[in-house]
Tab-separated table of C-alpha atoms and ligand atoms in Angstrom:
chain	number	residue	atom	x	y	z
A	1	MET	CA	0.000	0.000	0.000
A	2	GLU	CA	1.318	3.485	-0.856
A	3	ILE	CA	1.428	6.113	1.885
A	4	ILE	CA	2.664	9.703	1.985
A	5	LYS	CA	5.247	10.527	4.676
A	6	ILE	CA	5.815	14.162	5.679
A	7	ARG	CA	8.276	15.651	8.180
A	8	GLY	CA	6.749	18.917	9.352
A	9	LYS	CA	8.040	22.455	9.914
A	10	LYS	CA	10.270	22.484	6.832
A	11	THR	CA	10.492	25.794	4.989
A	12	LEU	CA	8.816	25.876	1.567
A	13	SER	CA	10.696	28.203	-0.772
A	14	GLY	CA	10.739	28.539	-4.564
A	15	THR	CA	8.036	28.263	-7.232
A	16	ILE	CA	5.050	25.907	-7.469
A	17	GLU	CA	3.471	25.812	-10.948
A	18	ILE	CA	-0.311	25.375	-10.840
A	19	GLY	CA	-1.789	22.988	-13.404
A	20	GLY	CA	-5.104	22.897	-15.274
A	21	ALA	CA	-8.257	22.850	-13.143
A	22	LYS	CA	-9.510	19.319	-12.373
A	23	ASN	CA	-13.128	20.525	-12.314
A	24	SER	CA	-12.746	22.130	-15.731
A	25	ALA	CA	-10.833	19.309	-17.388
A	26	VAL	CA	-13.321	16.652	-16.242
A	27	SER	CA	-16.130	18.543	-17.972
A	28	LEU	CA	-14.205	19.607	-21.116
A	29	VAL	CA	-13.142	16.047	-21.960
A	30	PRO	CA	-16.716	14.610	-22.047
A	31	ALA	CA	-17.943	17.790	-23.812
A	32	ALA	CA	-15.529	17.001	-26.669
A	33	VAL	CA	-17.791	14.126	-27.829
A	34	LEU	CA	-20.369	16.707	-28.968
A	35	SER	CA	-18.061	17.707	-31.837
A	36	ASP	CA	-15.709	15.824	-34.156
A	37	LYS	CA	-12.059	16.919	-33.900
A	38	THR	CA	-11.110	19.068	-30.908
A	39	ILE	CA	-8.009	20.095	-28.985
A	40	ILE	CA	-7.793	20.681	-25.241
A	41	HIS	CA	-4.613	22.258	-23.788
A	42	ASN	CA	-3.241	22.286	-20.217
A	43	VAL	CA	-4.962	19.058	-19.165
A	44	PRO	CA	-3.713	17.982	-15.697
A	45	GLU	CA	-2.176	14.526	-15.210
A	46	ILE	CA	-4.552	13.231	-12.503
A	47	SER	CA	-6.330	9.911	-12.072
A	48	ASP	CA	-9.770	11.405	-12.821
A	49	ILE	CA	-8.496	12.317	-16.294
A	50	GLU	CA	-7.052	8.843	-16.775
A	51	ALA	CA	-10.495	7.416	-15.989
A	52	LEU	CA	-12.112	9.693	-18.592
A	53	ARG	CA	-9.459	8.802	-21.172
A	54	ASP	CA	-10.336	5.113	-20.729
A	55	ILE	CA	-14.048	5.847	-21.206
A	56	LEU	CA	-13.383	7.855	-24.379
A	57	LYS	CA	-11.247	5.045	-25.830
A	58	TYR	CA	-14.057	2.558	-25.034
A	59	LEU	CA	-16.434	4.858	-26.927
A	60	GLY	CA	-14.214	4.886	-30.023
A	61	VAL	CA	-12.729	8.354	-29.577
A	62	LYS	CA	-9.160	8.680	-30.876
A	63	ILE	CA	-6.841	10.514	-28.464
A	64	VAL	CA	-3.376	11.883	-29.233
A	65	LYS	CA	-1.613	13.334	-26.195
A	66	ARG	CA	1.259	15.800	-26.722
A	67	GLY	CA	2.482	17.019	-23.325
A	68	SER	CA	-0.603	18.446	-21.654
A	69	SER	CA	-2.470	18.937	-24.980
A	70	TYR	CA	-5.029	16.367	-26.091
A	71	SER	CA	-6.183	16.057	-29.712
A	72	LEU	CA	-9.510	14.213	-29.671
A	73	ASP	CA	-11.328	12.742	-32.675
A	74	ALA	CA	-14.919	11.717	-31.926
A	75	THR	CA	-15.875	11.228	-35.596
A	76	ASN	CA	-16.502	7.510	-34.949
A	77	LEU	CA	-18.055	7.920	-31.524
A	78	GLU	CA	-20.194	4.897	-30.578
A	79	ASN	CA	-23.379	5.386	-28.611
A	80	LYS	CA	-22.610	2.689	-26.033
A	81	PRO	CA	-23.790	2.526	-22.413
A	82	ILE	CA	-21.259	3.732	-19.868
A	83	THR	CA	-20.638	0.707	-17.628
A	84	LEU	CA	-21.214	0.566	-13.871
A	85	GLU	CA	-17.479	0.441	-13.219
A	86	GLN	CA	-16.797	3.424	-15.504
A	87	SER	CA	-19.700	5.422	-13.989
A	88	LYS	CA	-18.387	4.857	-10.463
A	89	LYS	CA	-14.813	5.958	-11.252
A	90	LEU	CA	-15.605	9.670	-10.703
A	91	ARG	CA	-18.402	12.178	-10.179
A	92	ALA	CA	-17.856	13.761	-13.607
A	93	SER	CA	-18.828	10.571	-15.456
A	94	TYR	CA	-22.321	12.038	-15.344
A	95	TYR	CA	-21.352	14.577	-18.033
A	96	PHE	CA	-21.746	11.730	-20.545
A	97	MET	CA	-25.480	11.871	-19.742
A	98	GLY	CA	-25.828	15.410	-21.073
A	99	ALA	CA	-23.357	14.931	-23.913
A	100	PHE	CA	-24.996	11.729	-25.209
A	101	LEU	CA	-28.509	13.070	-24.712
A	102	GLY	CA	-27.485	16.142	-26.700
A	103	LYS	CA	-25.685	14.211	-29.451
A	104	PHE	CA	-27.696	10.982	-29.764
A	105	LYS	CA	-30.909	11.777	-27.821
A	106	HIS	CA	-30.068	8.652	-25.838
A	107	ALA	CA	-27.813	8.077	-22.844
A	108	GLU	CA	-27.314	5.063	-20.642
A	109	MET	CA	-25.176	4.962	-17.488
A	110	TYR	CA	-25.219	4.426	-13.735
A	111	PHE	CA	-25.213	6.818	-10.781
A	112	PRO	CA	-21.812	8.575	-10.748
A	113	GLY	CA	-18.966	8.091	-8.267
A	114	GLY	CA	-17.045	10.850	-6.520
A	115	CYS	CA	-15.969	11.741	-2.978
A	116	SER	CA	-18.339	10.600	-0.201
A	117	ILE	CA	-18.916	14.094	1.185
A	118	GLY	CA	-22.674	13.957	1.077
A	119	GLN	CA	-25.623	12.339	-0.644
A	120	ARG	CA	-24.927	14.295	-3.868
A	121	PRO	CA	-28.173	13.560	-5.734
A	122	ILE	CA	-28.530	14.382	-9.447
A	123	ASP	CA	-32.207	15.391	-9.390
A	124	LEU	CA	-31.460	18.854	-10.827
A	125	HIS	CA	-29.720	17.277	-13.829
A	126	LEU	CA	-32.571	14.826	-14.453
A	127	SER	CA	-35.406	17.354	-14.052
A	128	GLY	CA	-33.577	19.679	-16.455
A	129	PHE	CA	-33.240	16.885	-19.028
A	130	GLU	CA	-36.998	16.224	-18.671
A	131	LYS	CA	-37.760	19.914	-19.256
A	132	LEU	CA	-35.819	19.591	-22.540
A	133	GLY	CA	-38.085	16.697	-23.550
A	134	ALA	CA	-36.265	13.620	-22.249
A	135	THR	CA	-37.854	10.655	-20.487
A	136	ILE	CA	-35.813	8.925	-17.815
A	137	THR	CA	-36.081	5.323	-16.660
A	138	ILE	CA	-34.097	4.096	-13.676
A	139	ASP	CA	-33.986	0.322	-13.677
A	140	TYR	CA	-33.284	-2.253	-10.966
A	141	ASP	CA	-29.560	-1.622	-10.481
A	142	ASN	CA	-29.711	2.183	-10.576
A	143	ARG	CA	-29.033	2.297	-14.302
A	144	TYR	CA	-30.293	5.505	-15.943
A	145	ILE	CA	-31.789	5.245	-19.428
A	146	ILE	CA	-32.436	8.706	-20.857
A	147	ASP	CA	-34.292	9.077	-24.164
A	148	ALA	CA	-35.806	11.915	-26.196
A	149	LYS	CA	-37.683	11.869	-29.513
A	150	GLU	CA	-36.771	15.506	-29.818
A	151	LEU	CA	-34.993	18.013	-27.573
A	152	LYS	CA	-36.706	21.384	-27.404
A	153	GLY	CA	-35.409	24.550	-25.785
A	154	ALA	CA	-36.888	25.238	-22.317
A	155	GLU	CA	-36.817	27.602	-19.356
A	156	ILE	CA	-34.927	25.830	-16.553
A	157	ASN	CA	-34.541	27.327	-13.066
A	158	LEU	CA	-32.085	25.561	-10.765
A	159	ARG	CA	-33.213	25.290	-7.113
A	160	PHE	CA	-29.499	25.325	-6.231
A	161	ALA	CA	-26.691	26.785	-8.375
A	162	SER	CA	-25.319	23.307	-9.047
A	163	VAL	CA	-22.054	23.237	-11.028
A	164	GLY	CA	-22.685	19.753	-12.391
A	165	ALA	CA	-26.303	20.388	-13.325
A	166	THR	CA	-25.401	23.676	-15.058
A	167	VAL	CA	-22.712	22.014	-17.193
A	168	ASN	CA	-24.772	18.890	-17.912
A	169	LEU	CA	-27.737	20.974	-19.103
A	170	LEU	CA	-25.463	23.026	-21.376
A	171	LEU	CA	-24.244	19.784	-22.978
A	172	ALA	CA	-27.816	18.562	-23.493
A	173	ALA	CA	-29.158	21.886	-24.783
A	174	VAL	CA	-26.603	22.864	-27.461
A	175	TYR	CA	-28.374	20.762	-30.132
A	176	ALA	CA	-31.930	21.319	-28.822
A	177	LYS	CA	-34.432	23.012	-31.139
A	178	GLY	CA	-34.923	26.625	-30.074
A	179	THR	CA	-33.743	28.566	-27.039
A	180	THR	CA	-32.935	27.241	-23.567
A	181	THR	CA	-32.557	29.582	-20.598
A	182	ILE	CA	-30.938	28.354	-17.384
A	183	THR	CA	-31.539	30.650	-14.391
A	184	ASN	CA	-29.712	30.423	-11.060
A	185	ALA	CA	-26.926	28.780	-13.056
A	186	ALA	CA	-23.557	28.145	-11.363
A	187	ARG	CA	-21.035	30.942	-11.990
A	188	GLU	CA	-17.876	28.971	-11.189
A	189	PRO	CA	-15.010	29.802	-13.634
A	190	GLU	CA	-14.952	26.135	-14.675
A	191	VAL	CA	-18.471	26.579	-16.141
A	192	GLY	CA	-17.152	29.518	-18.204
A	193	ASN	CA	-14.322	27.303	-19.478
A	194	VAL	CA	-16.899	24.822	-20.842
A	195	ILE	CA	-18.992	27.616	-22.377
A	196	ASP	CA	-15.947	28.943	-24.261
A	197	PHE	CA	-15.136	25.415	-25.473
A	198	LEU	CA	-18.704	24.768	-26.696
A	199	ASN	CA	-18.845	28.176	-28.410
A	200	SER	CA	-15.525	27.397	-30.142
A	201	MET	CA	-17.290	24.360	-31.658
A	202	GLY	CA	-20.069	26.617	-32.986
A	203	ALA	CA	-22.498	26.558	-30.068
A	204	LYS	CA	-24.373	29.752	-29.266
A	205	ILE	CA	-24.232	30.303	-25.513
A	206	THR	CA	-24.415	33.726	-23.864
A	207	GLY	CA	-24.360	34.874	-20.216
A	208	LYS	CA	-20.973	33.398	-19.263
A	209	ASP	CA	-20.014	34.187	-15.620
A	210	THR	CA	-23.593	35.261	-14.864
A	211	SER	CA	-26.384	33.219	-13.304
A	212	THR	CA	-28.527	33.348	-16.453
A	213	LEU	CA	-27.310	31.313	-19.423
A	214	VAL	CA	-29.046	31.392	-22.817
A	215	ILE	CA	-28.375	28.604	-25.322
A	216	GLU	CA	-29.566	28.925	-28.957
A	217	GLY	CA	-29.746	25.363	-30.311
A	218	VAL	CA	-27.639	24.641	-33.419
A	219	LYS	CA	-27.693	21.838	-35.980
A	220	GLU	CA	-23.985	21.083	-36.078
A	221	LEU	CA	-20.844	21.455	-33.988
A	222	LYS	CA	-17.459	21.161	-35.644
A	223	GLY	CA	-13.905	21.445	-34.389
A	224	GLY	CA	-13.248	23.309	-31.176
A	225	GLU	CA	-10.311	24.222	-28.959
A	226	ALA	CA	-9.955	24.999	-25.285
A	227	SER	CA	-7.273	25.591	-22.690
A	228	VAL	CA	-8.024	24.358	-19.179
A	229	ILE	CA	-7.935	27.328	-16.789
A	230	PRO	CA	-5.529	27.199	-13.814
A	231	ASP	CA	-6.831	25.182	-10.876
A	232	ARG	CA	-7.974	27.758	-8.299
A	233	ILE	CA	-8.400	25.056	-5.640
A	234	GLU	CA	-4.915	23.610	-6.191
A	235	ALA	CA	-3.533	27.182	-6.064
A	236	GLY	CA	-5.455	27.954	-2.872
A	237	THR	CA	-4.183	24.778	-1.260
A	238	TYR	CA	-0.522	25.701	-1.864
A	239	VAL	CA	-1.076	29.319	-0.788
A	240	ILE	CA	-2.458	28.015	2.523
A	241	ALA	CA	0.571	25.723	2.871
A	242	GLY	CA	2.792	28.770	2.261
A	243	VAL	CA	1.160	30.707	5.101
A	244	ILE	CA	2.280	27.856	7.365
A	245	ASN	CA	5.869	27.289	6.152
A	246	GLY	CA	6.529	29.562	3.163
A	247	HIS	CA	9.614	31.717	2.563
A	248	ASN	CA	8.918	33.754	-0.604
A	249	LEU	CA	6.936	30.784	-1.896
A	250	LYS	CA	5.706	31.695	-5.394
A	251	VAL	CA	2.448	30.044	-6.455
A	252	GLN	CA	2.606	30.567	-10.219
A	253	ASN	CA	-0.195	30.364	-12.911
A	254	VAL	CA	-2.996	31.863	-10.859
A	255	ILE	CA	-5.981	33.939	-11.967
A	256	PRO	CA	-6.252	36.068	-8.794
A	257	LYS	CA	-9.893	37.015	-9.323
A	258	HIS	CA	-10.763	33.299	-9.159
A	259	ILE	CA	-9.602	33.055	-5.535
A	260	THR	CA	-10.401	36.467	-4.030
A	261	ALA	CA	-12.697	34.734	-1.519
A	262	LEU	CA	-9.630	32.921	-0.138
A	263	THR	CA	-7.142	35.803	-0.366
A	264	ASN	CA	-9.622	38.137	1.373
A	265	VAL	CA	-9.933	35.655	4.271
A	266	LEU	CA	-6.150	35.205	4.490
A	267	LYS	CA	-5.639	38.983	4.577
A	268	LYS	CA	-8.262	39.221	7.357
A	269	MET	CA	-6.227	36.591	9.248
A	270	GLY	CA	-3.127	38.772	8.845
A	271	ALA	CA	-1.385	36.345	6.491
A	272	ASN	CA	1.690	37.616	4.660
A	273	ILE	CA	0.573	37.265	1.016
A	274	GLU	CA	1.175	39.424	-2.064
A	275	VAL	CA	-1.249	39.029	-4.972
A	276	HIS	CA	0.385	39.703	-8.360
A	277	GLU	CA	-0.943	39.468	-11.933
A	278	ASP	CA	-0.511	35.723	-12.387
A	279	TYR	CA	1.108	34.535	-9.161
A	280	ILE	CA	0.821	34.837	-5.406
A	281	LEU	CA	3.880	35.318	-3.156
A	282	VAL	CA	3.346	33.922	0.319
A	283	ASN	CA	5.381	33.939	3.527
A	284	LYS	CA	5.065	32.066	6.811
A	285	THR	CA	2.948	34.073	9.230
A	286	THR	CA	3.075	33.163	12.909
A	287	LYS	CA	0.607	35.694	14.326
A	288	LEU	CA	-2.648	34.668	12.624
A	289	LYS	CA	-6.075	35.898	13.719
A	290	ALA	CA	-9.087	33.554	13.945
A	291	VAL	CA	-11.888	34.223	11.423
A	292	ASN	CA	-15.379	32.923	10.647
A	293	ILE	CA	-15.952	31.323	7.239
A	294	LYS	CA	-19.128	30.245	5.476
A	295	THR	CA	-18.898	28.283	2.229
A	296	ALA	CA	-21.078	29.327	-0.711
A	297	PRO	CA	-21.372	28.912	-4.476
A	298	TYR	CA	-18.942	31.051	-6.508
A	299	PRO	CA	-17.914	33.812	-5.929
A	300	GLY	CA	-18.381	32.887	-2.263
A	301	PHE	CA	-15.817	30.948	-0.222
A	302	PRO	CA	-15.321	27.646	-2.097
A	303	THR	CA	-16.390	24.501	-0.275
A	304	ASP	CA	-13.355	22.762	-1.812
A	305	LEU	CA	-11.039	24.970	0.294
A	306	GLN	CA	-13.026	24.553	3.519
A	307	GLN	CA	-11.052	21.503	4.636
A	308	PRO	CA	-7.603	22.872	3.664
A	309	ILE	CA	-8.158	26.187	5.462
A	310	THR	CA	-9.418	24.381	8.564
A	311	SER	CA	-5.868	23.058	9.059
A	312	LEU	CA	-4.558	26.648	8.933
A	313	LEU	CA	-7.220	27.874	11.368
A	314	THR	CA	-5.845	25.460	14.012
A	315	GLN	CA	-2.787	27.791	14.051
A	316	ALA	CA	-4.799	31.031	14.403
A	317	GLU	CA	-5.228	32.826	17.724
A	318	GLY	CA	-8.797	32.667	18.981
A	319	THR	CA	-11.982	30.863	17.994
A	320	SER	CA	-12.908	30.343	14.332
A	321	VAL	CA	-16.292	29.060	13.191
A	322	VAL	CA	-16.486	27.355	9.790
A	323	THR	CA	-19.954	26.773	8.340
A	324	GLU	CA	-20.266	24.271	5.476
A	325	THR	CA	-23.423	25.074	3.493
A	326	ILE	CA	-22.860	22.911	0.387
A	327	TYR	CA	-22.253	19.346	1.618
A	328	GLU	CA	-23.595	17.505	4.613
A	329	ASN	CA	-20.523	15.351	5.255
A	330	ARG	CA	-17.405	17.407	4.628
A	331	PHE	CA	-15.708	17.334	8.046
A	332	GLN	CA	-14.122	13.854	7.857
A	333	ASN	CA	-10.659	15.383	8.198
A	334	VAL	CA	-11.525	16.821	11.640
A	335	PRO	CA	-11.049	13.666	13.796
A	336	TYR	CA	-7.537	13.263	12.356
A	337	LEU	CA	-6.660	16.918	13.028
A	338	VAL	CA	-7.845	16.410	16.627
A	339	GLN	CA	-5.691	13.268	16.804
A	340	MET	CA	-2.732	15.471	15.807
A	341	GLY	CA	-3.526	17.916	18.626
A	342	ALA	CA	-6.080	20.352	17.164
A	343	ASP	CA	-8.962	21.675	19.293
A	344	ILE	CA	-12.043	21.362	17.034
A	345	ILE	CA	-15.678	20.612	17.834
A	346	ILE	CA	-18.237	19.600	15.161
A	347	LYS	CA	-21.711	21.044	15.705
A	348	ASP	CA	-24.261	20.326	12.930
A	349	ASN	CA	-22.921	22.008	9.778
A	350	LYS	CA	-20.356	24.030	11.731
A	351	ILE	CA	-16.950	23.364	13.219
A	352	ILE	CA	-15.558	25.474	16.072
A	353	ILE	CA	-11.761	25.725	16.079
A	354	ASN	CA	-9.785	27.041	19.063
A	355	GLY	CA	-6.187	27.970	18.387
A	356	PRO	CA	-3.343	28.076	18.205
A	357	THR	CA	-2.602	24.444	19.039
A	358	LYS	CA	0.638	22.527	18.594
A	359	LEU	CA	0.183	19.739	16.043
A	360	LYS	CA	2.177	16.515	16.392
A	361	GLY	CA	2.929	14.072	13.574
A	362	SER	CA	0.711	10.984	13.559
A	363	THR	CA	-0.678	8.230	11.301
A	364	VAL	CA	-3.842	9.517	9.589
A	365	ILE	CA	-6.212	8.310	6.853
A	366	THR	CA	-7.558	10.242	3.863
A	367	THR	CA	-11.328	9.918	3.401
A	368	ASP	CA	-11.852	12.247	0.420
A	369	LEU	CA	-9.839	14.478	-1.909
A	370	ARG	CA	-9.858	17.758	0.027
A	371	ALA	CA	-9.625	16.005	3.400
A	372	GLY	CA	-6.366	14.596	2.046
A	373	ALA	CA	-5.182	18.105	1.191
A	374	ALA	CA	-6.105	19.236	4.694
A	375	LEU	CA	-4.074	16.405	6.258
A	376	ILE	CA	-1.042	17.274	4.111
A	377	ILE	CA	-1.248	20.918	5.259
A	378	ALA	CA	-1.591	19.806	8.896
A	379	ALA	CA	1.412	17.490	8.472
A	380	LEU	CA	3.487	20.401	7.123
A	381	ALA	CA	2.616	22.363	10.283
A	382	ALA	CA	3.174	19.462	12.701
A	383	GLU	CA	6.199	18.589	14.830
A	384	GLY	CA	7.722	15.296	13.654
A	385	GLU	CA	6.592	12.840	11.003
A	386	THR	CA	3.077	12.126	9.693
A	387	SER	CA	2.057	9.074	7.655
A	388	ILE	CA	-1.000	9.570	5.429
A	389	LYS	CA	-2.871	6.484	4.201
A	390	GLU	CA	-5.469	6.062	1.405
A	391	ILE	CA	-3.689	8.642	-0.744
A	392	LYS	CA	-5.540	7.568	-3.893
A	393	TYR	CA	-8.060	10.297	-3.104
A	394	VAL	CA	-5.334	12.963	-3.162
A	395	LEU	CA	-3.911	11.752	-6.489
A	396	ARG	CA	-7.359	12.257	-8.096
A	397	GLY	CA	-7.085	15.996	-7.924
A	398	TYR	CA	-3.553	17.176	-7.116
A	399	GLU	CA	-1.201	16.696	-10.058
A	400	ASN	CA	2.315	15.696	-9.015
A	401	ILE	CA	1.809	16.938	-5.450
A	402	ILE	CA	4.755	15.026	-3.970
A	403	ASN	CA	7.307	16.533	-6.370
A	404	LYS	CA	5.723	19.976	-6.290
A	405	LEU	CA	6.214	20.107	-2.511
A	406	LYS	CA	9.597	18.321	-2.606
A	407	ASN	CA	10.918	20.823	-5.188
A	408	VAL	CA	10.295	23.725	-2.798
A	409	GLY	CA	11.892	22.032	0.215
A	410	GLY	CA	9.078	19.897	1.594
A	411	LYS	CA	10.249	16.740	3.349
A	412	ILE	CA	7.652	14.521	1.683
A	413	SER	CA	7.874	11.063	0.119
A	414	LEU	CA	5.694	8.327	-1.299
A	415	GLU	CA	6.450	5.000	0.395
A	416	ASP	CA	5.302	1.480	-0.332
A	417	VAL	CA	4.494	-0.289	2.977
B	501	LIG	C1	-18.663	20.223	-8.397
B	501	LIG	O1	-19.363	19.117	-7.884
B	501	LIG	C2	-17.210	19.905	-8.107
B	501	LIG	N1	-16.860	18.648	-8.761
B	501	LIG	C3	-17.011	19.765	-6.605
B	501	LIG	O2	-15.627	19.564	-6.385
B	501	LIG	C4	-17.427	21.065	-5.929
B	501	LIG	O3	-17.308	20.916	-4.537
B	501	LIG	C5	-18.878	21.383	-6.294
B	501	LIG	O4	-19.016	21.446	-7.735
B	501	LIG	C6	-19.344	22.692	-5.717
B	501	LIG	O5	-18.490	23.711	-6.133
B	501	LIG	C7	-16.686	18.639	-10.096
B	501	LIG	O6	-16.805	19.652	-10.759
B	501	LIG	C8	-16.324	17.319	-10.710
B	501	LIG	P1	-22.906	20.559	-7.155
B	501	LIG	P2	-20.933	18.919	-8.215
B	501	LIG	O7	-23.763	19.951	-8.170
B	501	LIG	O8	-21.214	19.416	-9.563
B	501	LIG	C9	-26.478	19.331	-4.362
B	501	LIG	C10	-13.727	18.582	-5.464
B	501	LIG	O9	-13.306	18.432	-4.307
B	501	LIG	N2	-27.102	18.858	-5.609
B	501	LIG	O10	-22.623	22.011	-7.179
B	501	LIG	O11	-21.318	17.555	-7.869
B	501	LIG	C11	-25.382	18.375	-3.908
B	501	LIG	O12	-25.914	17.353	-3.101
B	501	LIG	C12	-15.179	18.329	-5.789
B	501	LIG	O13	-13.020	18.948	-6.451
B	501	LIG	C13	-28.436	18.424	-5.572
B	501	LIG	O14	-29.090	18.447	-4.523
B	501	LIG	O15	-21.511	19.896	-7.131
B	501	LIG	C14	-24.454	19.233	-3.106
B	501	LIG	O16	-24.957	19.333	-1.792
B	501	LIG	C15	-15.995	17.924	-4.569
B	501	LIG	N3	-28.988	17.971	-6.718
B	501	LIG	C16	-24.572	20.579	-3.800
B	501	LIG	O17	-25.766	20.555	-4.587
B	501	LIG	C17	-28.302	17.927	-7.894
B	501	LIG	O18	-28.886	17.511	-8.919
B	501	LIG	C18	-23.359	20.850	-4.675
B	501	LIG	O19	-23.452	20.054	-5.745
B	501	LIG	C19	-26.959	18.371	-7.904
B	501	LIG	C20	-26.376	18.828	-6.748
C-alpha cells in the first residue's frame, strides 16, 4: 500500500506551478464528444483524467496526447452505455449523460462516483433533461436510461446553483431546437471554461459568468479548442501551505480574481501574502487571527477549500467558526486533526476551532480528496513525522503533489508499505 510521509516544519521556498483545473478538465473532456475533432490544452495529469481517457477510448474516440495537450477525434463515436465500473470511477462521469442526450438523444449509465462528502443527488440534472423533452427510466440496479424523440429549448430554473447540473444541461441543450434559458446557473469559472469550449465548436451560448445562461440550439458542432484554466483550488491549497511554512513561496499560474474569496480571508487573518498578476507570493505568518468562514457557491468561499483552510485555522489565535453550506458530510478530516492535537468541535454544519494548538505528527487516513489536502497541510505544520494512508483520493485531484512540494523544500515522500 502506498502512503505519503511528511516531516513537518520544513520551509517551503521557490516556485510551485499550478496545473489545469480538475473541475474544468473533467467537464471539457466529455464535452468534446459533442463535436468531431477538438483540442484541449493544459490538461492535468490526474487519475480522474485517466479514468475519462479510458471511457473515451471505449467509446471509439481517438486521443493523441502531446504534453498536456489532447487532440480528440470523436468522428466515430459509438453510442454505447457507460458501464457501472466506468460510472463509479468519478463524479464527472455524469457529463456523458448530457453529452450523449445532446448528441444521440439517448444516454445510458449508472449513478456517478465521486468523494463521499454527502448524498450528492442528481435530481437537478434529471429534471432539467426532462424539461428539454427527455424521459428517464431508472432500472433495478440504478441504471439511468435517458431518451428523447426531440430536444426542445426550455426555461430551466435551478433550485441550487449546481455546477454539475449547469454544465450537464449546457451539454444537453446545445443541439436542442430553439432557445434554452438556465436561471440560477452556477457561476464557477470552470463553467465559463466549458462555455468557451462549446462556443468554439459553434455553439451559441451567452451569459458566461452570470447566473442566467441562454443557449440557442444549433444543428452542427465542428472542431473546437480549449485551454483548461488554472486550478484555483490547487492554487489555494498551496497558498495556505505557504502561510504555514513559506519563505517567498511563489504560487505561479494563478488567476487572482478566481480566488479572491480565499485571499480576502487570508488577509483578514493577517497572512503575509502578495497578490500579483498571475502569481501569489506567500510567507510564513506566525501571528494569525481567527476568522469565521461560510462556504457558498462562486464567488463565495469555495467549499473545496473549507477543509484545507481548517488546518490553517488550528494555528490562528482565537476561535474560528467554519460553516459548510454545500455538503452535509465534509468534516471527515476533523477527527484526524484532533488526533494530531487540534482543538475542534463539530456542531451540525459548523466546526468550532480554538487555536493556536501545537500539532504533532501521527498516522492519519484520507477519506476524500480535500480532506487529504487538509491532512497534508496539517502534516506540514506538525512537529515530527506524519504518515497519510489512502492517498488515492489525493492523487485524483492534485497533479504531481509530492514533487511539487519536494521541489520547494518539503520533506515529503511516497512509500510502499
Ligand atoms: C462540483 O461538484 C465539483 N466537482 C465539486 O468539487 C465542488 O465541490 C462542487 O461542484 C461545488 O463547487 C466537479 O466539478 C467534478 P454541485 P458537483 O452539483 O457538480 C447538491 C472537489 O473536491 N445537488 O454544485 O457535484 C449536492 O448534493 C469536488 O473537487 C443536488 O441536490 O456539485 C451538493 O450538496 C468535490 N442535486 C450541492 O448541490 C443535484 O442535482 C453541490 O453540488 C446536484 C447537486
